[in-house]
mmCIF file of C-alpha atoms in Angstrom:
data_model
loop_
_atom_site.group_PDB
_atom_site.id
_atom_site.type_symbol
_atom_site.label_atom_id
_atom_site.label_comp_id
_atom_site.label_asym_id
_atom_site.label_seq_id
_atom_site.Cartn_x
_atom_site.Cartn_y
_atom_site.Cartn_z
ATOM 1 C CA MET T 207 96.855 96.580 102.270
ATOM 2 C CA ARG T 208 97.876 97.244 105.865
ATOM 3 C CA ILE T 209 95.503 96.621 108.764
ATOM 4 C CA GLY T 210 95.739 97.322 112.468
ATOM 5 C CA ALA T 211 96.136 100.190 114.897
ATOM 6 C CA PRO T 212 98.162 103.253 113.870
ATOM 7 C CA GLY T 213 101.843 102.419 114.128
ATOM 8 C CA ALA T 214 101.134 98.699 114.446
ATOM 9 C CA GLU T 215 99.709 97.842 111.018
ATOM 10 C CA LYS T 216 100.481 94.443 109.518
ATOM 11 C CA PRO T 217 100.893 93.825 105.777
ATOM 12 C CA VAL T 218 98.199 91.786 104.032
ATOM 13 C CA VAL T 219 97.142 91.068 100.457
ATOM 14 C CA ARG T 220 93.495 91.592 99.537
ATOM 15 C CA VAL T 221 91.903 88.619 97.777
ATOM 16 C CA ASP T 222 88.452 90.147 97.325
ATOM 17 C CA ASP T 223 86.016 92.331 99.253
ATOM 18 C CA THR T 224 85.712 89.790 102.078
ATOM 19 C CA ARG T 225 89.080 88.003 102.370
ATOM 20 C CA TYR T 226 92.775 88.676 102.694
ATOM 21 C CA VAL T 227 96.044 86.784 103.030
ATOM 22 C CA ASP T 228 98.285 87.644 105.976
ATOM 23 C CA VAL T 229 101.879 88.122 104.737
ATOM 24 C CA SER T 230 103.351 89.557 107.909
ATOM 25 C CA ASP T 231 105.560 86.469 108.220
ATOM 26 C CA LEU T 232 107.037 87.186 104.789
ATOM 27 C CA VAL T 233 107.578 90.954 104.943
ATOM 28 C CA THR T 234 107.921 93.368 107.829
ATOM 29 C CA ASP T 235 105.973 96.144 106.151
ATOM 30 C CA PHE T 236 105.168 97.637 102.757
ATOM 31 C CA ASP T 237 108.014 100.094 103.038
ATOM 32 C CA GLU T 238 111.088 101.220 101.119
ATOM 33 C CA ARG T 239 112.894 97.934 101.789
ATOM 34 C CA PHE T 240 109.933 95.882 100.573
ATOM 35 C CA PHE T 241 109.575 97.748 97.276
ATOM 36 C CA ALA T 242 113.339 97.761 96.673
ATOM 37 C CA ALA T 243 113.413 93.971 97.128
ATOM 38 C CA GLY T 244 110.891 93.242 94.396
ATOM 39 C CA GLY T 245 107.694 94.601 95.886
ATOM 40 C CA PRO T 246 104.312 93.020 95.074
ATOM 41 C CA ALA T 247 105.800 90.723 92.400
ATOM 42 C CA ALA T 248 107.805 88.914 95.068
ATOM 43 C CA LEU T 249 104.594 88.037 96.921
ATOM 44 C CA ALA T 250 102.654 86.707 93.938
ATOM 45 C CA ALA T 251 103.691 83.054 94.224
ATOM 46 C CA PRO T 252 103.348 82.607 98.012
ATOM 47 C CA VAL T 253 100.026 84.446 98.063
ATOM 48 C CA ALA T 254 98.674 82.254 95.242
ATOM 49 C CA GLN T 255 99.730 79.155 97.170
ATOM 50 C CA ARG T 256 98.000 80.341 100.322
ATOM 51 C CA VAL T 257 94.792 81.200 98.486
ATOM 52 C CA ALA T 258 94.784 77.744 96.836
ATOM 53 C CA ALA T 259 95.293 76.152 100.247
ATOM 54 C CA GLY T 260 92.425 78.127 101.736
ATOM 55 C CA GLU T 261 94.740 80.113 103.992
ATOM 56 C CA THR T 262 92.695 83.302 103.878
ATOM 57 C CA ARG T 263 91.121 85.362 106.615
ATOM 58 C CA PRO T 264 87.907 87.398 106.616
ATOM 59 C CA PHE T 265 87.998 91.143 106.961
ATOM 60 C CA GLY T 266 86.531 92.085 110.301
ATOM 61 C CA THR T 267 86.477 95.286 112.260
ATOM 62 C CA GLU T 268 90.214 95.935 112.011
ATOM 63 C CA ARG T 269 91.264 99.443 111.122
ATOM 64 C CA ILE T 270 92.569 99.774 107.564
ATOM 65 C CA GLY T 271 95.739 101.814 107.405
ATOM 66 C CA ALA T 272 97.397 103.461 104.439
ATOM 67 C CA PRO T 273 98.533 100.681 102.061
ATOM 68 C CA ILE T 274 102.161 101.806 102.270
ATOM 69 C CA ALA T 275 104.309 102.685 105.261
ATOM 70 C CA ARG T 276 105.414 106.273 105.716
ATOM 71 C CA PRO T 277 107.333 107.064 102.523
ATOM 72 C CA HIS T 278 110.622 108.834 102.072
ATOM 73 C CA GLN T 279 108.717 111.668 100.402
ATOM 74 C CA ILE T 280 105.272 112.684 99.155
ATOM 75 C CA LEU T 281 105.487 114.642 95.921
ATOM 76 C CA CYS T 282 102.473 116.398 94.425
ATOM 77 C CA ILE T 283 101.498 117.817 91.055
ATOM 78 C CA GLY T 284 99.290 120.908 91.024
ATOM 79 C CA LEU T 285 96.719 121.967 88.403
ATOM 80 C CA ASN T 286 97.123 118.715 86.475
ATOM 81 C CA TYR T 287 93.559 118.494 85.119
ATOM 82 C CA ARG T 288 92.452 120.855 82.373
ATOM 83 C CA ASP T 289 88.967 121.233 83.807
ATOM 84 C CA HIS T 290 90.307 121.900 87.324
ATOM 85 C CA ALA T 291 92.689 124.572 86.030
ATOM 86 C CA ALA T 292 89.730 126.192 84.294
ATOM 87 C CA GLU T 293 87.586 126.287 87.447
ATOM 88 C CA THR T 294 90.374 128.016 89.390
ATOM 89 C CA GLY T 295 90.975 130.542 86.627
ATOM 90 C CA ALA T 296 94.567 129.373 86.210
ATOM 91 C CA ALA T 297 96.387 128.886 82.927
ATOM 92 C CA VAL T 298 97.164 125.327 81.866
ATOM 93 C CA PRO T 299 100.779 124.845 82.988
ATOM 94 C CA ASP T 300 103.524 124.239 80.434
ATOM 95 C CA GLU T 301 105.362 121.955 82.867
ATOM 96 C CA PRO T 302 104.171 120.074 85.951
ATOM 97 C CA ILE T 303 103.787 122.229 89.067
ATOM 98 C CA LEU T 304 105.637 120.472 91.877
ATOM 99 C CA PHE T 305 105.118 120.812 95.611
ATOM 100 C CA THR T 306 105.649 118.483 98.547
ATOM 101 C CA LYS T 307 103.668 117.257 101.528
ATOM 102 C CA SER T 308 105.189 116.155 104.797
ATOM 103 C CA PRO T 309 105.353 112.329 104.847
ATOM 104 C CA ASN T 310 103.731 112.310 108.287
ATOM 105 C CA THR T 311 100.452 113.522 106.723
ATOM 106 C CA LEU T 312 99.818 109.943 105.542
ATOM 107 C CA VAL T 313 96.870 108.266 107.306
ATOM 108 C CA GLY T 314 94.414 105.501 106.534
ATOM 109 C CA PRO T 315 91.436 105.807 104.181
ATOM 110 C CA PHE T 316 88.880 105.783 107.012
ATOM 111 C CA ASP T 317 90.814 107.866 109.527
ATOM 112 C CA ASP T 318 89.586 111.308 110.527
ATOM 113 C CA ILE T 319 90.655 114.471 108.737
ATOM 114 C CA ARG T 320 91.586 116.992 111.403
ATOM 115 C CA ILE T 321 91.133 120.675 110.591
ATOM 116 C CA PRO T 322 94.299 122.497 111.711
ATOM 117 C CA ARG T 323 94.359 125.344 114.193
ATOM 118 C CA ASN T 324 93.536 128.756 112.720
ATOM 119 C CA SER T 325 92.178 127.155 109.552
ATOM 120 C CA THR T 326 89.421 128.949 107.660
ATOM 121 C CA LYS T 327 89.580 127.184 104.271
ATOM 122 C CA THR T 328 90.163 123.436 104.554
ATOM 123 C CA ASP T 329 89.424 121.778 101.193
ATOM 124 C CA TRP T 330 89.232 118.319 99.595
ATOM 125 C CA GLU T 331 90.898 116.806 96.495
ATOM 126 C CA VAL T 332 90.352 113.269 95.196
ATOM 127 C CA GLU T 333 93.533 112.140 93.444
ATOM 128 C CA LEU T 334 95.295 109.218 91.811
ATOM 129 C CA GLY T 335 98.449 108.374 93.746
ATOM 130 C CA ILE T 336 101.503 106.687 92.219
ATOM 131 C CA VAL T 337 103.767 104.505 94.356
ATOM 132 C CA ILE T 338 107.342 104.163 93.142
ATOM 133 C CA GLY T 339 108.822 100.675 93.006
ATOM 134 C CA THR T 340 112.519 101.199 92.270
ATOM 135 C CA ARG T 341 115.159 103.839 92.934
ATOM 136 C CA THR T 342 114.813 106.058 89.915
ATOM 137 C CA SER T 343 116.600 109.030 88.385
ATOM 138 C CA TYR T 344 117.214 110.488 84.922
ATOM 139 C CA LEU T 345 114.801 108.251 83.034
ATOM 140 C CA ASP T 346 115.354 108.502 79.286
ATOM 141 C CA SER T 347 111.676 108.759 78.341
ATOM 142 C CA PRO T 348 108.131 108.570 79.745
ATOM 143 C CA ALA T 349 107.897 105.031 78.359
ATOM 144 C CA ASP T 350 110.650 103.994 80.761
ATOM 145 C CA ALA T 351 108.595 105.183 83.724
ATOM 146 C CA ALA T 352 106.215 102.208 83.626
ATOM 147 C CA ALA T 353 108.913 99.912 85.030
ATOM 148 C CA ALA T 354 109.438 102.284 87.973
ATOM 149 C CA ILE T 355 105.787 102.254 89.116
ATOM 150 C CA ALA T 356 104.808 99.717 91.785
ATOM 151 C CA GLY T 357 101.144 100.619 91.729
ATOM 152 C CA TYR T 358 98.369 103.133 92.244
ATOM 153 C CA VAL T 359 96.318 104.252 95.216
ATOM 154 C CA LEU T 360 93.292 106.422 96.022
ATOM 155 C CA VAL T 361 94.303 109.644 97.791
ATOM 156 C CA ASN T 362 92.576 112.653 99.346
ATOM 157 C CA ASP T 363 95.040 115.542 98.997
ATOM 158 C CA VAL T 364 93.512 117.651 101.764
ATOM 159 C CA SER T 365 94.496 121.321 101.552
ATOM 160 C CA GLU T 366 94.186 124.519 103.577
ATOM 161 C CA ARG T 367 93.731 127.211 100.936
ATOM 162 C CA GLU T 368 94.477 130.252 103.078
ATOM 163 C CA PHE T 369 97.742 128.710 104.242
ATOM 164 C CA GLN T 370 98.505 127.627 100.674
ATOM 165 C CA ILE T 371 97.651 130.763 98.737
ATOM 166 C CA GLU T 372 97.340 133.748 101.052
ATOM 167 C CA ARG T 373 100.217 133.255 103.487
ATOM 168 C CA GLY T 374 103.130 133.648 101.054
ATOM 169 C CA GLY T 375 105.863 131.197 100.130
ATOM 170 C CA GLN T 376 105.290 127.731 98.770
ATOM 171 C CA TRP T 377 102.153 125.582 98.642
ATOM 172 C CA SER T 378 103.546 123.020 101.084
ATOM 173 C CA LYS T 379 102.453 125.002 104.152
ATOM 174 C CA GLY T 380 98.830 124.534 103.074
ATOM 175 C CA LYS T 381 99.298 120.832 102.362
ATOM 176 C CA SER T 382 101.215 119.415 105.309
ATOM 177 C CA ALA T 383 98.913 119.584 108.325
ATOM 178 C CA GLU T 384 98.293 116.486 110.417
ATOM 179 C CA THR T 385 96.038 113.895 108.640
ATOM 180 C CA PHE T 386 96.128 115.772 105.315
ATOM 181 C CA ASN T 387 96.893 112.702 103.158
ATOM 182 C CA PRO T 388 94.405 109.854 103.645
ATOM 183 C CA ALA T 389 95.320 107.016 101.251
ATOM 184 C CA GLY T 390 93.930 103.607 100.400
ATOM 185 C CA PRO T 391 92.302 101.237 101.064
ATOM 186 C CA TRP T 392 94.632 99.235 98.825
ATOM 187 C CA LEU T 393 97.524 99.508 96.410
ATOM 188 C CA ALA T 394 96.608 98.198 92.949
ATOM 189 C CA THR T 395 99.474 96.918 90.831
ATOM 190 C CA PRO T 396 99.655 98.221 87.234
ATOM 191 C CA ASP T 397 98.478 94.905 85.761
ATOM 192 C CA GLU T 398 95.194 95.314 87.666
ATOM 193 C CA ILE T 399 94.350 98.524 85.797
ATOM 194 C CA ALA T 400 93.566 98.201 82.110
ATOM 195 C CA ASP T 401 93.969 101.901 81.342
ATOM 196 C CA VAL T 402 95.241 104.307 83.978
ATOM 197 C CA LEU T 403 94.061 107.158 81.751
ATOM 198 C CA ASP T 404 90.416 106.118 81.914
ATOM 199 C CA LEU T 405 89.560 105.980 85.602
ATOM 200 C CA THR T 406 86.432 107.676 86.923
ATOM 201 C CA MET T 407 86.921 109.655 90.136
ATOM 202 C CA THR T 408 84.264 110.964 92.539
ATOM 203 C CA LEU T 409 84.083 112.772 95.856
ATOM 204 C CA ASP T 410 81.009 113.528 97.983
ATOM 205 C CA VAL T 411 80.702 115.774 101.046
ATOM 206 C CA ASN T 412 77.780 114.958 103.328
ATOM 207 C CA GLY T 413 76.220 112.877 100.562
ATOM 208 C CA VAL T 414 76.390 115.667 97.956
ATOM 209 C CA ARG T 415 78.495 114.997 94.864
ATOM 210 C CA ARG T 416 81.223 117.638 94.685
ATOM 211 C CA GLN T 417 83.798 116.134 92.336
ATOM 212 C CA THR T 418 83.312 114.001 89.258
ATOM 213 C CA GLY T 419 86.215 113.512 86.904
ATOM 214 C CA ASN T 420 88.287 111.104 84.902
ATOM 215 C CA THR T 421 92.017 110.656 84.578
ATOM 216 C CA LYS T 422 91.623 111.132 80.806
ATOM 217 C CA THR T 423 91.575 114.917 81.399
ATOM 218 C CA MET T 424 95.035 114.857 82.995
ATOM 219 C CA ILE T 425 97.449 117.320 81.436
ATOM 220 C CA PHE T 426 100.530 115.253 82.335
ATOM 221 C CA ASP T 427 99.930 111.502 82.565
ATOM 222 C CA PRO T 428 101.546 109.306 85.250
ATOM 223 C CA TYR T 429 104.381 108.173 82.983
ATOM 224 C CA PHE T 430 105.219 111.738 81.989
ATOM 225 C CA VAL T 431 105.104 112.810 85.649
ATOM 226 C CA VAL T 432 107.504 110.099 86.824
ATOM 227 C CA HIS T 433 109.888 110.750 83.941
ATOM 228 C CA TYR T 434 109.735 114.508 84.559
ATOM 229 C CA LEU T 435 110.384 114.269 88.290
ATOM 230 C CA SER T 436 113.298 111.895 87.713
ATOM 231 C CA GLN T 437 115.148 114.717 85.937
ATOM 232 C CA PHE T 438 115.215 116.820 89.109
ATOM 233 C CA LEU T 439 115.402 114.416 92.045
ATOM 234 C CA VAL T 440 115.919 110.784 92.975
ATOM 235 C CA LEU T 441 112.704 108.818 93.495
ATOM 236 C CA GLU T 442 113.030 106.179 96.193
ATOM 237 C CA PRO T 443 111.116 102.892 96.468
ATOM 238 C CA GLY T 444 107.848 103.501 98.281
ATOM 239 C CA ASP T 445 107.679 107.204 97.439
ATOM 240 C CA LEU T 446 104.159 108.538 96.849
ATOM 241 C CA ILE T 447 103.232 110.965 94.061
ATOM 242 C CA ASN T 448 99.829 112.679 94.154
ATOM 243 C CA THR T 449 98.966 113.498 90.556
ATOM 244 C CA GLY T 450 96.353 116.263 90.804
ATOM 245 C CA THR T 451 92.601 116.585 91.111
ATOM 246 C CA PRO T 452 89.622 117.036 88.770
ATOM 247 C CA PRO T 453 87.152 119.945 89.135
ATOM 248 C CA GLY T 454 84.788 120.406 92.050
ATOM 249 C CA VAL T 455 87.092 121.353 94.913
ATOM 250 C CA GLY T 456 85.630 123.660 97.534
ATOM 251 C CA MET T 457 87.725 126.553 96.292
ATOM 252 C CA GLY T 458 86.171 126.176 92.828
ATOM 253 C CA HIS T 459 82.552 126.571 93.947
ATOM 254 C CA ASN T 460 80.674 129.876 93.945
ATOM 255 C CA PRO T 461 80.246 130.586 96.781
ATOM 256 C CA GLN T 462 83.256 128.636 98.002
ATOM 257 C CA ILE T 463 82.671 125.695 100.356
ATOM 258 C CA TRP T 464 85.042 124.630 103.120
ATOM 259 C CA LEU T 465 85.129 121.538 105.302
ATOM 260 C CA GLN T 466 83.678 121.874 108.808
ATOM 261 C CA PRO T 467 83.840 119.622 111.881
ATOM 262 C CA GLY T 468 81.214 116.904 111.536
ATOM 263 C CA ASP T 469 81.380 116.742 107.741
ATOM 264 C CA VAL T 470 81.807 113.375 106.027
ATOM 265 C CA VAL T 471 83.935 112.996 102.899
ATOM 266 C CA GLU T 472 83.493 109.923 100.668
ATOM 267 C CA LEU T 473 85.672 109.362 97.616
ATOM 268 C CA SER T 474 86.415 106.698 95.040
ATOM 269 C CA ILE T 475 88.438 105.861 91.948
ATOM 270 C CA ASP T 476 87.723 102.956 89.610
ATOM 271 C CA ARG T 477 89.754 99.858 90.574
ATOM 272 C CA LEU T 478 91.150 101.599 93.660
ATOM 273 C CA GLY T 479 88.203 101.294 95.998
ATOM 274 C CA THR T 480 86.400 103.805 98.198
ATOM 275 C CA ALA T 481 87.354 105.779 101.279
ATOM 276 C CA ARG T 482 85.410 107.697 103.912
ATOM 277 C CA GLN T 483 86.710 110.304 106.317
ATOM 278 C CA ASN T 484 84.971 112.148 109.130
ATOM 279 C CA VAL T 485 86.118 115.726 109.658
ATOM 280 C CA ALA T 486 87.220 116.662 113.178
ATOM 281 C CA GLY T 487 88.050 120.022 114.709
ATOM 282 C CA PRO T 488 91.491 121.212 115.798
ATOM 283 C CA ARG T 489 93.291 119.599 118.701
#
């Protein structure tokens, strides 16, 4: 986890819901350098020693930032759940649909979502995020991808559907507005998740359940996705991959529903915690 004001977050390790270990004396940040130098595994021994010695601190009122520093890139997979593809009327893709988000969309799990100027169709998407742990390219098989994954994180892949679909060009223009990638509260290492393909996901808007899904309906699982992407580009330590959303997005409702200033979005994934974002109007 990372806690503190935007731009001044310090790295910590969550012990449980009430306590954490400060590791800011051991690492500068959870960034590309940290993951390239061994990542979470390198902290296991010193954190265990500090917990045994009672060197923990209680969570207070500190802001929780995204659990990773701004990555080199945010890569995203579209229409990666069979039931979500069905609700949009799209065919199940034969290969992963790839688009990107600007890395500066990354914000904390409880930060505001800001609707961009001229937006008419701002939407929500609860997603499983993959964080890359090692510089990776041309993996031989999906099985090899497991060693390249540092962990998983809860993500809201906020989208502006008019910008994305009706304005021509690529999807990225509807995905890259300010605050469009809340993530966290924590990064879970792979050993903390028994089965990444059996995680329940939910998202509520103003207390009304809008999305309920499970990673078991993914078309392309995380290992396939990492292997696939490695054939086309180099994945850097700390890179974030958003792996798609289950059904229930605003675009999929009839009539369609779009986020408005004052709305509250709450989302969760098993083992990855919960997040809550207030929706604000344009600057």
